[in-house]
Short mmCIF file of C-alpha atoms and ligand atoms in Angstrom, two decimals:
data_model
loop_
_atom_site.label_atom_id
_atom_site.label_comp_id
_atom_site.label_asym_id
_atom_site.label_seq_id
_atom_site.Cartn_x
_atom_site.Cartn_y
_atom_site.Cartn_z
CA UNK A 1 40.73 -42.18 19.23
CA UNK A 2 43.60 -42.16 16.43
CA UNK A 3 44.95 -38.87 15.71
CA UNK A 4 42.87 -38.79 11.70
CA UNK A 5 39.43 -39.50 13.64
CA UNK A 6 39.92 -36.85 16.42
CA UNK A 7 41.02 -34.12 13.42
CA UNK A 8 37.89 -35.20 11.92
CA UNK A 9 35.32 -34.83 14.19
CA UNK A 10 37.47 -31.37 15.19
CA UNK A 11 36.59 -30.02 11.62
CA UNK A 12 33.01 -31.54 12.04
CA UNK A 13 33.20 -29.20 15.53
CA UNK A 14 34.33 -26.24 13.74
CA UNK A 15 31.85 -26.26 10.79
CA UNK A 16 28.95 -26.51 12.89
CA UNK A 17 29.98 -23.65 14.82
CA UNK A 18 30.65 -21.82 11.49
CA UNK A 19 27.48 -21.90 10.63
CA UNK A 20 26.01 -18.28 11.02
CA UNK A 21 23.18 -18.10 13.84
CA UNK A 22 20.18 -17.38 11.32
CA UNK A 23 20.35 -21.01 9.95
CA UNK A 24 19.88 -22.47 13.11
CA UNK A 25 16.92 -20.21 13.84
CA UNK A 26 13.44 -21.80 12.99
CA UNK A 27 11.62 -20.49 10.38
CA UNK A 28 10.21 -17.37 10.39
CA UNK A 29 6.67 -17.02 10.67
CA UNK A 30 5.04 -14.27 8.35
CA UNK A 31 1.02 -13.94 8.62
CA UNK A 32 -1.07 -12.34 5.79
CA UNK A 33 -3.79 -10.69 6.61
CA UNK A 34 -5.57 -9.51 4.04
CA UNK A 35 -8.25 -9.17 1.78
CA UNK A 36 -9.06 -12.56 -0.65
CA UNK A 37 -12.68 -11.43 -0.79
CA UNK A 38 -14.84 -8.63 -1.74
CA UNK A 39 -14.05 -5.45 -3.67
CA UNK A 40 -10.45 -5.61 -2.67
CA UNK A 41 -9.73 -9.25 -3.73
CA UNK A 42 -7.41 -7.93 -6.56
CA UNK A 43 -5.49 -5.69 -4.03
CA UNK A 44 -4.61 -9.00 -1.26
CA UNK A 45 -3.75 -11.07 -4.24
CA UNK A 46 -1.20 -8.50 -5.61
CA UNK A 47 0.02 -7.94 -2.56
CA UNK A 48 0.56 -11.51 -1.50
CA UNK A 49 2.32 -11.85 -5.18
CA UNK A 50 4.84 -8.80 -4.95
CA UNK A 51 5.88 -10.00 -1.43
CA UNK A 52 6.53 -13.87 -2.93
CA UNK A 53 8.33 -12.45 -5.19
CA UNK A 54 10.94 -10.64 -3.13
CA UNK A 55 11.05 -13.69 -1.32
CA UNK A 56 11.66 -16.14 -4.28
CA UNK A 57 15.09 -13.20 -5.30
CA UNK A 58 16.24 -13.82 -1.77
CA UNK A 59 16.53 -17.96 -2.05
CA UNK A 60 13.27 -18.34 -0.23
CA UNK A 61 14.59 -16.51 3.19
CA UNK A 62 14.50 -13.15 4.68
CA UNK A 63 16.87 -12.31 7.32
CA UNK A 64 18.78 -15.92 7.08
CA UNK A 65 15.70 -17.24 7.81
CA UNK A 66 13.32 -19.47 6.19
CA UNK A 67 10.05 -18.46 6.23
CA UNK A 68 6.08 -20.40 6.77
CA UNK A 69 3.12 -18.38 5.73
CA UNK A 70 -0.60 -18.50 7.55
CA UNK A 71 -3.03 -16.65 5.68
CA UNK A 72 -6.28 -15.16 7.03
CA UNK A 73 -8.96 -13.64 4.90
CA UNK A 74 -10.34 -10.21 6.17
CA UNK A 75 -12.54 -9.73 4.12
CA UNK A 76 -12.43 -5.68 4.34
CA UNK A 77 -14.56 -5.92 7.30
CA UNK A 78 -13.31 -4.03 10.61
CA UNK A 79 -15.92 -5.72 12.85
CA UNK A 80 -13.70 -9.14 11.94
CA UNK A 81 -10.52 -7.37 12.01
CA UNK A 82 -9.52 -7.94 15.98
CA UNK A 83 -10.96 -11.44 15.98
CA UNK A 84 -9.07 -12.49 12.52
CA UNK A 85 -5.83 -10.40 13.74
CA UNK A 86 -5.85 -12.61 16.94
CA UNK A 87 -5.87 -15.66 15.05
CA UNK A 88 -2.59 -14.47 13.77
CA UNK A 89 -0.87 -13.38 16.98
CA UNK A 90 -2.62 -15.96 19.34
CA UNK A 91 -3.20 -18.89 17.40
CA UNK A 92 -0.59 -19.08 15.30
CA UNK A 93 1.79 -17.35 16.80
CA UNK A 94 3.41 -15.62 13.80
CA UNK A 95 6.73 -13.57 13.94
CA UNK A 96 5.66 -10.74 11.91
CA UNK A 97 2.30 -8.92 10.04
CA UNK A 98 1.72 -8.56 6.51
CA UNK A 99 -1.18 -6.61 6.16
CA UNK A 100 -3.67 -5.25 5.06
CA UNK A 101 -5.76 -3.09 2.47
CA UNK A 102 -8.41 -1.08 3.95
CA UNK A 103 -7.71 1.77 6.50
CA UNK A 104 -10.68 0.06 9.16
CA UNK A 105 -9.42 -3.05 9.37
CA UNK A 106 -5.56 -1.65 10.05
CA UNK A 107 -6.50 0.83 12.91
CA UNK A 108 -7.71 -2.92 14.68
CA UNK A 109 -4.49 -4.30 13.37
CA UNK A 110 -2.37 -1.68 14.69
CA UNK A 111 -4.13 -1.70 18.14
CA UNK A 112 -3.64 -5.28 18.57
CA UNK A 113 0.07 -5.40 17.37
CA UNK A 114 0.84 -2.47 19.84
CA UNK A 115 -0.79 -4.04 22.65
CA UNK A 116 1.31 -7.26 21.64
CA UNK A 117 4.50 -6.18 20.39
CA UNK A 118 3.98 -8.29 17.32
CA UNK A 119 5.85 -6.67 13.90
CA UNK A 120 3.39 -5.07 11.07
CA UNK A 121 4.09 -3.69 7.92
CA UNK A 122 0.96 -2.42 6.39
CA UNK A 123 1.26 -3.07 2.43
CA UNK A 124 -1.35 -0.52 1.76
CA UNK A 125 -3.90 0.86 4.20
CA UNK A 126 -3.33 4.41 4.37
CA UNK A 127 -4.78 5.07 7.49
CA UNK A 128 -3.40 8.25 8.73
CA UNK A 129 -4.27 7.45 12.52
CA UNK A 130 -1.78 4.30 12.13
CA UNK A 131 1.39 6.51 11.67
CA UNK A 132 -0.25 9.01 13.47
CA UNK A 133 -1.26 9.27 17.02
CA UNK A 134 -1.59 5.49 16.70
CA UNK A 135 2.41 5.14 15.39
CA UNK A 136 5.08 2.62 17.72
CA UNK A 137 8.42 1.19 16.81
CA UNK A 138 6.91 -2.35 15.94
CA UNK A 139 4.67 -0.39 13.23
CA UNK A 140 5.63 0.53 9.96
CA UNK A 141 3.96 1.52 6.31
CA UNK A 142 5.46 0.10 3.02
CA UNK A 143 2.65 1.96 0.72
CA UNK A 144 1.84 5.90 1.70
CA UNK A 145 -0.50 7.67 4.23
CA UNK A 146 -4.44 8.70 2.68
CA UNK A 147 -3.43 11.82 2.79
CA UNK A 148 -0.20 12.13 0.41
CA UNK A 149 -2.06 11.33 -3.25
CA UNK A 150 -4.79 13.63 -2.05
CA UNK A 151 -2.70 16.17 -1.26
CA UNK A 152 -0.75 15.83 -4.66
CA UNK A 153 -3.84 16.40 -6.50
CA UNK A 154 -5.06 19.16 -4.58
CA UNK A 155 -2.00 21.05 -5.92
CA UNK A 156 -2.58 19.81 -9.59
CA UNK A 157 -6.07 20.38 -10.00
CA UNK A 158 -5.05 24.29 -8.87
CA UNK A 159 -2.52 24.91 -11.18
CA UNK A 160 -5.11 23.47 -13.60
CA UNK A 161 -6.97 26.10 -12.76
CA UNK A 162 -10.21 24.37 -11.19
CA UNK A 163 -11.52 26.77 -8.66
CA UNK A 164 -14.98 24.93 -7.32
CA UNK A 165 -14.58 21.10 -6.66
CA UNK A 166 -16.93 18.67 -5.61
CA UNK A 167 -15.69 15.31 -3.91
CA UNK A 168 -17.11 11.65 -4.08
CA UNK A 169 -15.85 8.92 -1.95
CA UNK A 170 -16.89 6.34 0.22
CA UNK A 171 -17.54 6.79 3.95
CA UNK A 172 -14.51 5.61 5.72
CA UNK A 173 -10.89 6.61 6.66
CA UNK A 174 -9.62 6.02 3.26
CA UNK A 175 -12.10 8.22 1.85
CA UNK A 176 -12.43 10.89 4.14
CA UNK A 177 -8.32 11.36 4.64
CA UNK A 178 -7.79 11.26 1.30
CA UNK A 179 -10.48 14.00 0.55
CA UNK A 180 -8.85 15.77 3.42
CA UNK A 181 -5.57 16.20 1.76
CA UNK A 182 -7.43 17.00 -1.69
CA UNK A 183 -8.72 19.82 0.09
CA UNK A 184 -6.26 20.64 2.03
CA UNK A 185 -3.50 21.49 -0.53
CA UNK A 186 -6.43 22.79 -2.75
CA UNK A 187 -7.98 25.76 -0.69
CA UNK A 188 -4.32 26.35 -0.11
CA UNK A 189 -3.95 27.50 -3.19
CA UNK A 190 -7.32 29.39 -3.38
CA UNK A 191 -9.61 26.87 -4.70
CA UNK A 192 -12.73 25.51 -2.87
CA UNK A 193 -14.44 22.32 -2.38
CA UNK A 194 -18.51 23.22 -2.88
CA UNK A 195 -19.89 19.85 -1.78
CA UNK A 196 -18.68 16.45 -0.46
CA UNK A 197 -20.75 13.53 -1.38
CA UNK A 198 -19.91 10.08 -0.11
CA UNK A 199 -21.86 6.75 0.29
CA UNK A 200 -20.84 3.65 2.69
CA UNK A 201 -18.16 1.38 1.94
CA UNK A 202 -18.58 -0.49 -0.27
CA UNK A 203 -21.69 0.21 -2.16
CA UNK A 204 -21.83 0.92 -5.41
CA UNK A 205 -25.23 3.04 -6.09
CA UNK A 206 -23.71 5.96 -7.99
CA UNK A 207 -26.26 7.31 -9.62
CA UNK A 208 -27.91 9.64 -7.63
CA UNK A 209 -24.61 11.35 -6.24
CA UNK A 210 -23.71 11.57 -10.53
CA UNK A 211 -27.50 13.16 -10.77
CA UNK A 212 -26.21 16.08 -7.88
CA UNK A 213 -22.88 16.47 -9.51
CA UNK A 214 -24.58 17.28 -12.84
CA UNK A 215 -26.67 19.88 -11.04
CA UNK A 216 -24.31 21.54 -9.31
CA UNK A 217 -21.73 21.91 -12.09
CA UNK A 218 -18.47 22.02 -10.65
CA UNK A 219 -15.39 22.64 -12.29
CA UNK A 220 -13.60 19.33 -11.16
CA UNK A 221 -14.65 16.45 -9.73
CA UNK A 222 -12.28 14.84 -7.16
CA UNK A 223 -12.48 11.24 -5.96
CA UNK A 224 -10.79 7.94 -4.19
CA UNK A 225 -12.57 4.33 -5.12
CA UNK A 226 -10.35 1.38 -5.02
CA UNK A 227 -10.93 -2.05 -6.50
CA UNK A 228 -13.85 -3.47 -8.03
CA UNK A 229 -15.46 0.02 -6.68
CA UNK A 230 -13.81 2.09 -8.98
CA UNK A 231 -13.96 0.26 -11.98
CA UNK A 232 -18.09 1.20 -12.16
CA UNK A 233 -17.44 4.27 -10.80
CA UNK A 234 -15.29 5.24 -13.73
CA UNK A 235 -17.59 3.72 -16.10
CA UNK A 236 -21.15 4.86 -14.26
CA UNK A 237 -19.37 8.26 -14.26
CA UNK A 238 -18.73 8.19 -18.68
CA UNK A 239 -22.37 6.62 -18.61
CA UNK A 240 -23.89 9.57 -16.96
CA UNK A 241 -22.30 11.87 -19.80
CA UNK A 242 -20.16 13.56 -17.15
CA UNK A 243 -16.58 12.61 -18.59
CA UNK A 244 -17.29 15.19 -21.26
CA UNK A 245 -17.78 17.99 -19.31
CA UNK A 246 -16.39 18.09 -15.89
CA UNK A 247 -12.74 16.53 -15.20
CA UNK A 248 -12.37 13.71 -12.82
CA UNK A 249 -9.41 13.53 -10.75
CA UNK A 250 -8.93 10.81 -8.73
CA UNK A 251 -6.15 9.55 -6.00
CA UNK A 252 -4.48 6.61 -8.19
CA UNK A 253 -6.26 3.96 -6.69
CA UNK A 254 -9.06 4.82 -9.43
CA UNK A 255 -7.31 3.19 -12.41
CA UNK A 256 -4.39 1.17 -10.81
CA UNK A 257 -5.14 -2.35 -11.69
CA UNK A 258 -8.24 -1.86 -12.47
CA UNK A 259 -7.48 -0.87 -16.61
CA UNK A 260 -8.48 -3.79 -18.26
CA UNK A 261 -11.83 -3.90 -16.71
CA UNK A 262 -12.87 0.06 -17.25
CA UNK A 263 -11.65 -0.27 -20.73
CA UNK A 264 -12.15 3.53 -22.66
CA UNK A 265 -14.29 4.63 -19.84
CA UNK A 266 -10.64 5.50 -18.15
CA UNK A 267 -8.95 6.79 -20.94
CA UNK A 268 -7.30 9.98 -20.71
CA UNK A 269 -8.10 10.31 -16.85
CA UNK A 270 -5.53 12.11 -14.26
CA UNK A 271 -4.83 10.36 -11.14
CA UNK A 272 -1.44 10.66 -8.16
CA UNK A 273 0.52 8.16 -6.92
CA UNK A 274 3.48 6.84 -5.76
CA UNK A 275 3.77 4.43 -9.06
CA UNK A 276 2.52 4.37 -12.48
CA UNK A 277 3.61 2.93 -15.92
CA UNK A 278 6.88 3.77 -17.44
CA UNK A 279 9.25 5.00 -14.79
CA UNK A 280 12.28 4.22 -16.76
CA UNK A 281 14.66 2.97 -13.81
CA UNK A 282 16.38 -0.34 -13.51
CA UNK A 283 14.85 -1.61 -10.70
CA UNK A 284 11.34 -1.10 -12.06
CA UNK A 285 12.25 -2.74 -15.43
CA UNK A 286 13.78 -5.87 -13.52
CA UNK A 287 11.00 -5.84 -11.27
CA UNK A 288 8.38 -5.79 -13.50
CA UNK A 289 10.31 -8.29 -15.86
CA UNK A 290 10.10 -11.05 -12.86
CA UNK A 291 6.45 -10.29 -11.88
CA UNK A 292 5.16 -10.76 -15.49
CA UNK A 293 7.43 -13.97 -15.52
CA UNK A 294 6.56 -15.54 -12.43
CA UNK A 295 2.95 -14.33 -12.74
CA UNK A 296 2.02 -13.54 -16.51
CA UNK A 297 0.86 -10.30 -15.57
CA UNK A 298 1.86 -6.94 -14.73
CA UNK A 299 2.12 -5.25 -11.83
CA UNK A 300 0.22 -2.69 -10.21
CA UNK A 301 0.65 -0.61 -7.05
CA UNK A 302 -0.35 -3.17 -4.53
CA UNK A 303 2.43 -5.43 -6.01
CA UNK A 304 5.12 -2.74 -5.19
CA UNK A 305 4.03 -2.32 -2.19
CA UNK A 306 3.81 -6.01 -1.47
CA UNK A 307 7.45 -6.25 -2.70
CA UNK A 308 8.68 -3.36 -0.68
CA UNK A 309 7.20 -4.77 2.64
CA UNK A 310 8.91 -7.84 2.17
CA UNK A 311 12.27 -5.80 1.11
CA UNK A 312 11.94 -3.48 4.51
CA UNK A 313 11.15 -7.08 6.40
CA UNK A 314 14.44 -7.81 4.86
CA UNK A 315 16.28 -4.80 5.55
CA UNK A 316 15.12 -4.97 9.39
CA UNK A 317 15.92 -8.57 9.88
CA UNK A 318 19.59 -8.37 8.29
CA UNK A 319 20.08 -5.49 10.80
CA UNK A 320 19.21 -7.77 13.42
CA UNK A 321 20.33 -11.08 12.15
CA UNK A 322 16.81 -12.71 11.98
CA UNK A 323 16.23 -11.69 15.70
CA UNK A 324 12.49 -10.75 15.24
CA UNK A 325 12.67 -9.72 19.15
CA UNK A 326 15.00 -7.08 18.42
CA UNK A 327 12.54 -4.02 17.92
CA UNK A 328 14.77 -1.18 17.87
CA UNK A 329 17.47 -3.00 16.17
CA UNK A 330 14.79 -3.31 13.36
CA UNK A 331 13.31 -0.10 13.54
CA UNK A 332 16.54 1.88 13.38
CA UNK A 333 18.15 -0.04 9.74
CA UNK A 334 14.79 0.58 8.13
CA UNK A 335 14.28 4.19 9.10
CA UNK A 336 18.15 4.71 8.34
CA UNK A 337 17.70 2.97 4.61
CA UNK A 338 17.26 3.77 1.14
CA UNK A 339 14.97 1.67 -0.68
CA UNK A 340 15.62 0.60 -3.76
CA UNK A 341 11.30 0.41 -4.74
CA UNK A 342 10.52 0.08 -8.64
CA UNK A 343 8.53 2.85 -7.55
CA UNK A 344 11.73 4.85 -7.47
CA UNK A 345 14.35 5.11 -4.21
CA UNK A 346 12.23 6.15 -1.25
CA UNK A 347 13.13 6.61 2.85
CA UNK A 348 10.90 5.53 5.83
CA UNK A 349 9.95 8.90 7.68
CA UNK A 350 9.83 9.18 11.92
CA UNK A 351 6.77 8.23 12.11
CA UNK A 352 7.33 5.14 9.58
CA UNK A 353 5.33 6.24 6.84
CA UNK A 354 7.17 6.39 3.22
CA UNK A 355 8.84 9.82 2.00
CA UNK A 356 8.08 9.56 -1.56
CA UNK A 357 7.40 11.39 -5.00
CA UNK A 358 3.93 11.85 -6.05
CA UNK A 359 3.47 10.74 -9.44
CA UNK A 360 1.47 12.95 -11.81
CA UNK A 361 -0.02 9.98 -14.31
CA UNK A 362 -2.77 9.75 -17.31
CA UNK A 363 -4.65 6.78 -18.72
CA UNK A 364 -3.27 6.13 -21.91
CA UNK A 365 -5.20 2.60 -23.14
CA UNK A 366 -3.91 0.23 -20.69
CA UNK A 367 -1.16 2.24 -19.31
CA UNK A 368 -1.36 4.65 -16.08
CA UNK A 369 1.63 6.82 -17.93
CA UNK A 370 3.67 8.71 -15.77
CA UNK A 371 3.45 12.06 -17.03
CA UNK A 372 5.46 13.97 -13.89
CA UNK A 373 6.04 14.62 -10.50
CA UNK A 374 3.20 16.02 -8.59
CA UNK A 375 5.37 16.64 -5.38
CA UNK A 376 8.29 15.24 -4.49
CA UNK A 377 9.70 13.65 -1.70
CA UNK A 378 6.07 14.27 -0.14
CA UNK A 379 5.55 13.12 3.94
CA UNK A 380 3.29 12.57 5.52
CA UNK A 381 2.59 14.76 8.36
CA UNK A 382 2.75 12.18 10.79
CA UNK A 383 0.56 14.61 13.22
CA UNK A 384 0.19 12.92 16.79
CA UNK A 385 3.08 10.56 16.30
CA UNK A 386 4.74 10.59 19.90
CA UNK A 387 7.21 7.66 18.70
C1 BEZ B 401 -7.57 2.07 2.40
O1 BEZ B 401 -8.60 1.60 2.91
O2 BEZ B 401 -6.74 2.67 3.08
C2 BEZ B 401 -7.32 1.89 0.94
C3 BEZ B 401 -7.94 0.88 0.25
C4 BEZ B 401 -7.67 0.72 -1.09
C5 BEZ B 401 -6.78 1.54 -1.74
C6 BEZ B 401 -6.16 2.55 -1.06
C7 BEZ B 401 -6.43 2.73 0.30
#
C-alpha cells in the first residue's frame, strides 16, 4: 500500500471512531399509549403533538438517537390497559413509555413497567398511587399528581369565602383524588364539603346530580371532568340555571381545550392548573409560536405536558448518552434538572412527580387567562413513595 492510500484509509479509521456512540446506536423505540378514542381523544392527540414537536426542535432525535414510534390505542379503558401495555413491552419491544391520560389505565401501566423495568413518563394521568406507594426509578410524571389542582382550589375557594361545598366528579382515581385535595386544603381552612356526588366514568347523565345541587344550595360547587365530559357538564350546568347562582370551581381540566366547544357556557369560570393562557415567558411564547405553526392550533395543557415528557426523555438520555439501560443514570439528571416548561421552570420531586405553581385562571372568551398563582411551587405529597 503507497504511503497516500494507507494515510487515507488511516483518516477513514479515525473518523469512524470519531463518531460519538449515540449514532451508532439503533433507533430508539418510543411507544404511545394513549387515548385516540372516547372522551379523551382530544387529550392523546395533544399529547402525541406536543411530544412531536420537541422532537422535530431536536433534529428528529432524543438522546443522539433516532427515534421509531408504535402507537396503541387505550381507549380509557383499564380492563385493556395490561393487555395493550404488553403489546408495547412484549411485542414490540419499545425502549421507553409515553403514556397515558386516565389515572386507571396508568396504575396497569405502572405495574407492568415496574415488573419490567421498561421507562414511563406519564404525560398526564394524575394518579396519586403511581408516584405514590406505586413510585420506582424507571417511573416518572411530566404533568402533576390529582391531588395538586385540587388542593389549589381548596385554598381559593376559602379565601373566597365559600364555607359549604358540594363536589361532582366521576367515579374513579382522577375524580376521587382530586376531590380529595379540594377538600383537603378546604376544611383546612374551615370550610366544609356537605355532599359528594359522582357518577361512573364516563357517563354523562347530569341532570339529576344538577336537580340535588339545586336543592341543597351550596355555596360553591367544586368539580373535575376532562374532555368531551366536561364540555356538557359546563354547558348542562348553565342549562340548569345554576351558573347564576352558585360558583363552579373546577380543577383546570374543565375548560382546558375544551373552549371552543362550551362556547359562553364557560365564560367567566375559575379553574387551577399548572398552565393557562398568557404566561408571558419566552419559552411559552416560542412554544406556542411552533405548535400553532406546525399544527394551526393552539395548545392546551396536554400539549405541554406532551412536550415536557419528551424534553425530560431528553434530559435523561443526554445524561446517559442514549443508554436507555442506564436507570439511575437517567433518573438522577432529571430529578437534578430545571425544566425549562412553557408552563413556567419546574423540578421533578423524589418521588418523580412535578414541583410546580398552581395557576389561578378565568375564562375570558376563548382564553383560560392566568389571573395568579394559587400556590406555588406546590408537591405533591408523594405519601408511600419508598423510592
Ligand atoms: C386522569 O384520569 O388522571 C385525568 C384524566 C384527564 C384529565 C386529568 C386527569
Amino acid at each position: 500500500m503507497n504511503r497516500r492510500i494507507l494515510l487515507a484509509a488511516l483518516a477513514a479509521a479515525a473518523a469512524a471512531i470519531a463518531i460519538p456512540a449515540a449514532a451508532q446506536q439503533p433507533k430508539l423505540k418510543v411507544g404511545f399509549m394513549l387515548p385516540y378514542s372516547g372522551t379523551y381523544a382530544a387529550l392523546g392527540d395533544a399529547i402525541e403533538k406536543g411530544f412531536r414537536l420537541y422532537l422535530t426542535e431536536q433534529g428528529g432525535r432524543i438522546g443522539g438517537r433516532e427515534v421509531e414510534f408504535f402507537k396503541v390505542d387505550d381507549e380509557s379503558d383499564p380492563a385493556k390497559a395490561t393487555d395493550n401495555v404488553n403489546k408495547l413491552i412484549k411485542r414490540d419491544n419499545v425502549d421507553v413509555i409515553v403514556g397515558t391520560a386516565h389515572s386507571g389505565v396508568a396504575m396497569a401501566m405502572a405495574k407492568a413497567a415496574k415488573d419490567n423495568g421498561t421507562l414511563l413518563i406519564i404525560p398526564n394521568a394524575g394518579a396519586v398511587a403511581v408516584t405514590g406507594p406505586m413510585c420506582a426509578q424507571n417511573i416518572f410524571r411530566s404533568s402533576f399528581s390529582n391531588w395538586q389542582p385540587g388542593y389549589a382550589m381548596g385554598e381559593v375557594a376559602a379565601k373566597r369565602g365559600a364555607k359549604k361545598v358540594v363536589t361532582i366528579t366521576w367515579k374513579y382515581a382522577a375524580g376521587d383524588e382530586s376531590v380529595g385535595g379540594f377538600k383537603e386544603a378546604f376544611e383546612k381552612s374551615g370550610g366544609q364539603v356537605v355532599k359528594e356526588l359522582s357518577l361512573p366514568f364516563p357517563n354523562v347523565e347530569f341532570q339529576p346530580l344538577l336537580t340535588e345541587i339545586a336543592a341543597i344550595k351550596p355555596d360553591a360547587v367544586y368539580t373535575f371532568f376532562a374532555g368531551g365530559g366536561a364540555v356538557k357538564f359546563v354547558k348542562d350546568y348553565a342549562a340548569a340555571g345554576l351558573k347564576k347562582t352558585i360558583p363552579l370551581y373546577g380543577a383546570g381540566f374543565l375548560t382546558d381545550g375544551t373552549l371552543d366547544a362550551q362556547g359562553a357556557d364557560a365564560d367567566g369560570l375559575l379553574t387551577t392548573l399548572h398552565y393557562g393562557d398568557g404566561l408571558d415567558n419566552p419559552k411559552d411564547r416560542s412554544f406556542r409560536a411552533a405548535y400553532s405553526k406546525a399544527y394551526n392550533a393552539v395548545p392546551d395543557v396536554y400539549a405541554v405536558q406532551g412536550y415536557d415528557a419528551a424534553q425530560m426523555l431528553g434530559i435523561g438520555l443526554a445524561a446517559v448518552k442514549g443508554d436507555v439501560a442506564n436507570k439511575p443514570g437517567i433518573a438522577s439528571a432529571i430529578v437534578a434538572a430545571k425544566i425549562d416548561s412553557p408552563r413556567g421552570p419546574f423540578t421533578i420531586g423524589a418521588s418523580h412527580n412535578p414541583v410546580q405553581d398552581m395557576y389561578l385562571r378565568q375564562v375570558v372568551g376563548k382564553d383560560n387567562k392566568v389571573i395568579g398563582v394559587a400556590t406555588k411551587a406546590l408537591a405533591d405529597p408523594g405519601r408511600g413513595c419508598k423510592m
